PDB file of C-alpha atoms in Angstrom:
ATOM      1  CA  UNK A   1     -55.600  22.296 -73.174  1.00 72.00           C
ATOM      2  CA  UNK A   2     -53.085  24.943 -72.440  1.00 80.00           C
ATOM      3  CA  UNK A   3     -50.998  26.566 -74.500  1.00 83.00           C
ATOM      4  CA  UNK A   4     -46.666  26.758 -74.665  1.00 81.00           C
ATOM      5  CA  UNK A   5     -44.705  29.436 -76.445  1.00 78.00           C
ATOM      6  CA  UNK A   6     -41.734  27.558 -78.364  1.00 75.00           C
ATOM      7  CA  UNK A   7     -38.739  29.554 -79.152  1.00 63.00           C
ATOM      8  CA  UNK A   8     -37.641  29.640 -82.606  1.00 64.00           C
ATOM      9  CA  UNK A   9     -33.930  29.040 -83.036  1.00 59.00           C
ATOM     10  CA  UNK A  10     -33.739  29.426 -86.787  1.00 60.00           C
ATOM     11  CA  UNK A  11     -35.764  32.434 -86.872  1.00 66.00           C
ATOM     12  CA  UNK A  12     -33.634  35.500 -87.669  1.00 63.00           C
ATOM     13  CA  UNK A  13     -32.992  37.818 -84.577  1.00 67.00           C
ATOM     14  CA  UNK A  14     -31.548  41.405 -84.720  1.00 64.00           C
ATOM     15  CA  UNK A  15     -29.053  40.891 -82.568  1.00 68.00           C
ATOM     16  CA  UNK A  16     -28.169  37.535 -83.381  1.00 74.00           C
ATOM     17  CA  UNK A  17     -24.806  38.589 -85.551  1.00 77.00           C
ATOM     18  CA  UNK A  18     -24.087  41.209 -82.605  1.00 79.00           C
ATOM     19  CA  UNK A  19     -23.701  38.562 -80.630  1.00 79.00           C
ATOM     20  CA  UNK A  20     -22.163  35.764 -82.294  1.00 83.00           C
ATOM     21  CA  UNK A  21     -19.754  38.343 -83.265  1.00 85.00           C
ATOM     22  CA  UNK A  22     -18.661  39.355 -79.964  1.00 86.00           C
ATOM     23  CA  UNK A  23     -18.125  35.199 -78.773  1.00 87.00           C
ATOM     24  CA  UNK A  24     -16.353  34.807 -81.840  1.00 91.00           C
ATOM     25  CA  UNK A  25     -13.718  38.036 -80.862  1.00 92.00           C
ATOM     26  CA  UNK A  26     -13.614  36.914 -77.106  1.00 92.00           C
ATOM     27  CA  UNK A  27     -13.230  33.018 -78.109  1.00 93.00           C
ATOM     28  CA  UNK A  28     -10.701  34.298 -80.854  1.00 95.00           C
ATOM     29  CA  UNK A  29      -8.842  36.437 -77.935  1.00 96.00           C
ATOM     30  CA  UNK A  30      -8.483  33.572 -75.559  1.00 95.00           C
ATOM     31  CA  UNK A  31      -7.244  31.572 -78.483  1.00 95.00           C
ATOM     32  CA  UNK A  32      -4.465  34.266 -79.088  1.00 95.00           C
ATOM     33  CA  UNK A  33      -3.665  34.235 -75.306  1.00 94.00           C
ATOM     34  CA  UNK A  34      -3.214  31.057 -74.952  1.00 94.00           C
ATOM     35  CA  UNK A  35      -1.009  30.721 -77.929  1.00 93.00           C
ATOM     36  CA  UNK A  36       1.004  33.496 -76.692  1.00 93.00           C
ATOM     37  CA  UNK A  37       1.313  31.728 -73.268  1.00 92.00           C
ATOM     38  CA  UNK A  38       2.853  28.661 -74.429  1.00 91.00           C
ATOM     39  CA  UNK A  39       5.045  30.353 -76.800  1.00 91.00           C
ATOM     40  CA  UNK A  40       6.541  31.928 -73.825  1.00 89.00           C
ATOM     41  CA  UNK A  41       6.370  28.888 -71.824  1.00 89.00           C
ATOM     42  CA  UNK A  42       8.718  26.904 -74.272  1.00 89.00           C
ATOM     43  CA  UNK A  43      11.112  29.877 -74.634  1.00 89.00           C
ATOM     44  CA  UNK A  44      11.570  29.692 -70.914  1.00 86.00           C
ATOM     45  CA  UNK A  45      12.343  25.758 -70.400  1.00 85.00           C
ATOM     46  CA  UNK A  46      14.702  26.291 -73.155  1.00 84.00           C
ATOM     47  CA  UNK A  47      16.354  29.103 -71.233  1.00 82.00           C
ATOM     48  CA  UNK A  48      16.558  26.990 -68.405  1.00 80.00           C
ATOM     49  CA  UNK A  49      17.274  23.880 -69.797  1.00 78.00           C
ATOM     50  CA  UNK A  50      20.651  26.524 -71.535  1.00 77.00           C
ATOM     51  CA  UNK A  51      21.604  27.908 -68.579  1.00 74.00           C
ATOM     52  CA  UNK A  52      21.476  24.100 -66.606  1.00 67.00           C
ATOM     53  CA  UNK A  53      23.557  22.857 -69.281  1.00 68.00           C
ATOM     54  CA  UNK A  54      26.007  25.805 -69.369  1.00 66.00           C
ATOM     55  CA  UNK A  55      26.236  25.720 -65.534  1.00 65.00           C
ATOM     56  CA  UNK A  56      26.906  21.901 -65.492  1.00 63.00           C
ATOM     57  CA  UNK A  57      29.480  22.255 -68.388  1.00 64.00           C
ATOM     58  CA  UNK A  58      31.407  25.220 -66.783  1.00 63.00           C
ATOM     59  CA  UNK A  59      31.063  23.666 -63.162  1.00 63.00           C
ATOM     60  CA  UNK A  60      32.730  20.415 -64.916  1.00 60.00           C
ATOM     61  CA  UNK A  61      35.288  22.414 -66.780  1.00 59.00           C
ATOM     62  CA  UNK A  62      36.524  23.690 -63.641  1.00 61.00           C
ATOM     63  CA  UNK A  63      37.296  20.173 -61.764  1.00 58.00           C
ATOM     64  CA  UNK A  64      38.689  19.471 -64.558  1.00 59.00           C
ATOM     65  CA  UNK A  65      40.963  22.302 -65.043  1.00 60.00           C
ATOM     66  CA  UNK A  66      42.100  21.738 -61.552  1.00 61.00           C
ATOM     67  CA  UNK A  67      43.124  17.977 -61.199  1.00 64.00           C
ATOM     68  CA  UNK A  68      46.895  17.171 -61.991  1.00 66.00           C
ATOM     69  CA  UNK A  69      46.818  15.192 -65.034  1.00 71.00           C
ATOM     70  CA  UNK A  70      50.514  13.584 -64.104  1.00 75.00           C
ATOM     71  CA  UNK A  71      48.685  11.257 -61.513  1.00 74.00           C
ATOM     72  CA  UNK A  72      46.149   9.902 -64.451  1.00 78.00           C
ATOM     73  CA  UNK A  73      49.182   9.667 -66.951  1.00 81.00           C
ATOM     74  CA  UNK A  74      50.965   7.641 -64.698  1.00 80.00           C
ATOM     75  CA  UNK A  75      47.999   5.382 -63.101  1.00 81.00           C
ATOM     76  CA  UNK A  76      47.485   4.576 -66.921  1.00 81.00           C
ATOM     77  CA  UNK A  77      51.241   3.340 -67.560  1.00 83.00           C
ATOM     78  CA  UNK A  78      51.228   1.430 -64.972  1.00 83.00           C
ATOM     79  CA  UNK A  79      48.508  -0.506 -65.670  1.00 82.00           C
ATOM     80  CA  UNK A  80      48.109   0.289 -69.161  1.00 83.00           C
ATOM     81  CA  UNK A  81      44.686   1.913 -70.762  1.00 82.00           C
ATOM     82  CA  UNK A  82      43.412  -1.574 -71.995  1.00 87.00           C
ATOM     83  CA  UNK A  83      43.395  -2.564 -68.243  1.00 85.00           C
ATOM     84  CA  UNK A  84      41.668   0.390 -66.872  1.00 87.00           C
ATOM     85  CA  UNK A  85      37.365   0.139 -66.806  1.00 87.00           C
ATOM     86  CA  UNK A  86      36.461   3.321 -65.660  1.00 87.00           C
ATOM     87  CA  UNK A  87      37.725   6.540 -64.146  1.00 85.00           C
ATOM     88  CA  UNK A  88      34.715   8.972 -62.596  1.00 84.00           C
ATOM     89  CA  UNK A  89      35.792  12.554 -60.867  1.00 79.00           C
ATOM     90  CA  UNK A  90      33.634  13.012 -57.747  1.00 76.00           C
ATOM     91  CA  UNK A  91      34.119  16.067 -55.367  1.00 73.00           C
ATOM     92  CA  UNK A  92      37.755  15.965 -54.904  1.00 76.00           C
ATOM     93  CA  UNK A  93      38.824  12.144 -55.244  1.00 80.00           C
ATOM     94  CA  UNK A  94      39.293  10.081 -59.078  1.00 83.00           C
ATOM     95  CA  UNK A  95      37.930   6.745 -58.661  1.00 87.00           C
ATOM     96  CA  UNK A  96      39.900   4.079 -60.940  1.00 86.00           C
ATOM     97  CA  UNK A  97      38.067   0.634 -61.761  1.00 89.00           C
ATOM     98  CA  UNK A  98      40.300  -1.843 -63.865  1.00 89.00           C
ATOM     99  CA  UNK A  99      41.921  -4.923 -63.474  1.00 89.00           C
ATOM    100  CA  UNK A 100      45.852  -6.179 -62.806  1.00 86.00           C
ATOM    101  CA  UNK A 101      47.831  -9.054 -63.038  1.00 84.00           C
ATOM    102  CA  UNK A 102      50.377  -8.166 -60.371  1.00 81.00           C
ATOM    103  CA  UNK A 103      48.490  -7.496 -57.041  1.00 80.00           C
ATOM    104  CA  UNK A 104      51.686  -5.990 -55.759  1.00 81.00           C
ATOM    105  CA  UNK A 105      51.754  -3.321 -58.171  1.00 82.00           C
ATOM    106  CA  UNK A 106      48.540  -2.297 -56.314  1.00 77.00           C
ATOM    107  CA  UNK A 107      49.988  -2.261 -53.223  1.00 77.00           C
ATOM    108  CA  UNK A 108      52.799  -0.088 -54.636  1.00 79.00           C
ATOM    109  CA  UNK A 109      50.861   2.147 -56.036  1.00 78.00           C
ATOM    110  CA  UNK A 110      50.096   3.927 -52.574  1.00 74.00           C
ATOM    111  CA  UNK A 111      53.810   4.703 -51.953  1.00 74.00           C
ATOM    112  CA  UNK A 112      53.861   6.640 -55.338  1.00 75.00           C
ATOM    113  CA  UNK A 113      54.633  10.142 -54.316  1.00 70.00           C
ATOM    114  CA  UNK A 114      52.557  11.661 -57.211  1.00 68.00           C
ATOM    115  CA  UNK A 115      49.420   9.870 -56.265  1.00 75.00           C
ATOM    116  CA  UNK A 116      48.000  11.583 -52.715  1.00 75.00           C
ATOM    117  CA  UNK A 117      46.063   9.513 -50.368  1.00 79.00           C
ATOM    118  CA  UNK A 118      45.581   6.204 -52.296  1.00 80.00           C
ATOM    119  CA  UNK A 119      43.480   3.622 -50.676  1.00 79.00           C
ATOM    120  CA  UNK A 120      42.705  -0.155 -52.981  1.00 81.00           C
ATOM    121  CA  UNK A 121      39.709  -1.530 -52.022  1.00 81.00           C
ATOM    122  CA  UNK A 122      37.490  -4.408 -53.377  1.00 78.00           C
ATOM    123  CA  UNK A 123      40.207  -6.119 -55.269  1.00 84.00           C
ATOM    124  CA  UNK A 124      38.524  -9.590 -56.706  1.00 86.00           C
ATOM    125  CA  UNK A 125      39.964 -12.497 -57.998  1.00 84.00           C
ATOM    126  CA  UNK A 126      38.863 -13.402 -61.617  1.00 84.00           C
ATOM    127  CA  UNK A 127      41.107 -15.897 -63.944  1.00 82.00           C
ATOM    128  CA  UNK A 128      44.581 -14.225 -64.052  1.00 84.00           C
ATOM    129  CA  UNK A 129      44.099 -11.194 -62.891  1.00 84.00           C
ATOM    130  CA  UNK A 130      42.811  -8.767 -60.148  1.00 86.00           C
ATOM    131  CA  UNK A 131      39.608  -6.348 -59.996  1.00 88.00           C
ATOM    132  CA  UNK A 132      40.264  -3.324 -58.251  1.00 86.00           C
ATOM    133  CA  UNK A 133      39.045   0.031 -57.142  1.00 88.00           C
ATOM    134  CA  UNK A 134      41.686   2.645 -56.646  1.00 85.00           C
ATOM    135  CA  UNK A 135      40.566   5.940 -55.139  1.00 86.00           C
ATOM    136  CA  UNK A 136      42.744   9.191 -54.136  1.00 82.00           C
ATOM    137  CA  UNK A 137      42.742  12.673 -54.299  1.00 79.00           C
ATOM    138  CA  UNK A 138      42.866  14.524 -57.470  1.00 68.00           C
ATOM    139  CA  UNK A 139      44.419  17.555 -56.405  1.00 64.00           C
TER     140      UNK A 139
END
């Protein structure tokens, strides 16, 4: 019968707590790494998520700044602000969504000299009174 050498696990080795010391420093050094990684890693999607916003805001802040509120004043007291649905700001043109009773009030509305380029479209009969979309240019 022939004979195997068995390795002894338990058995105490020299240079056992040499080495378990040096994986624990190297596992406890990638550990710190990695933490360090993803702290950074949220501190810059925050940044960027910031400067995103702050872009976005300013960008809006500007279109703002630069359409003629008179137009938007008067489109609401001529239909009044319980008729109109919506008003969006895209590029240069205000996009109105609301409803009317008169439909020649919409038709007026393009010969207003305040209000530049008007165009109704997609005006809808419902009960009593008109749905319409009114778009022109802001500036």
């Amino acid at each position: 019968m022939k004979k195997y050498k068995t390795l002894n696990f338990l058995e105490d080795n020299k240079y056992d707590f040499i080495n378990k010391l040096a994986l624990f420093s190297v596992l406890v050094f990638i550990f710190l790494n990695l933490l360090i990684h993803l702290i950074n890693l949220k501190e810059l999607k925050s940044e960027i998520v910031n400067s995103e916003t702050q872009k976005i805001t300013t960008n809006k802040v500007e279109k703002i700044k630069e359409v003629d509120t008179n137009n938007i004043k008067l489109i609401y007291s001529m239909f009044g602000p319980e008729n109109i649905d919506e008003m969006k700001l895209s590029n240069e043109n205000i996009e109105v969504r609301g409803k009317c009773s008169d439909l020649n009030l919409l038709y007026d509305i393009e010969d207003v000299e305040l209000i530049k380029n008007a165009s109704v479209d997609g005006i809808k009969k419902e009960d009593n009174y008109y749905m319409f979309r009114l778009e022109y240019q802001a500036r």
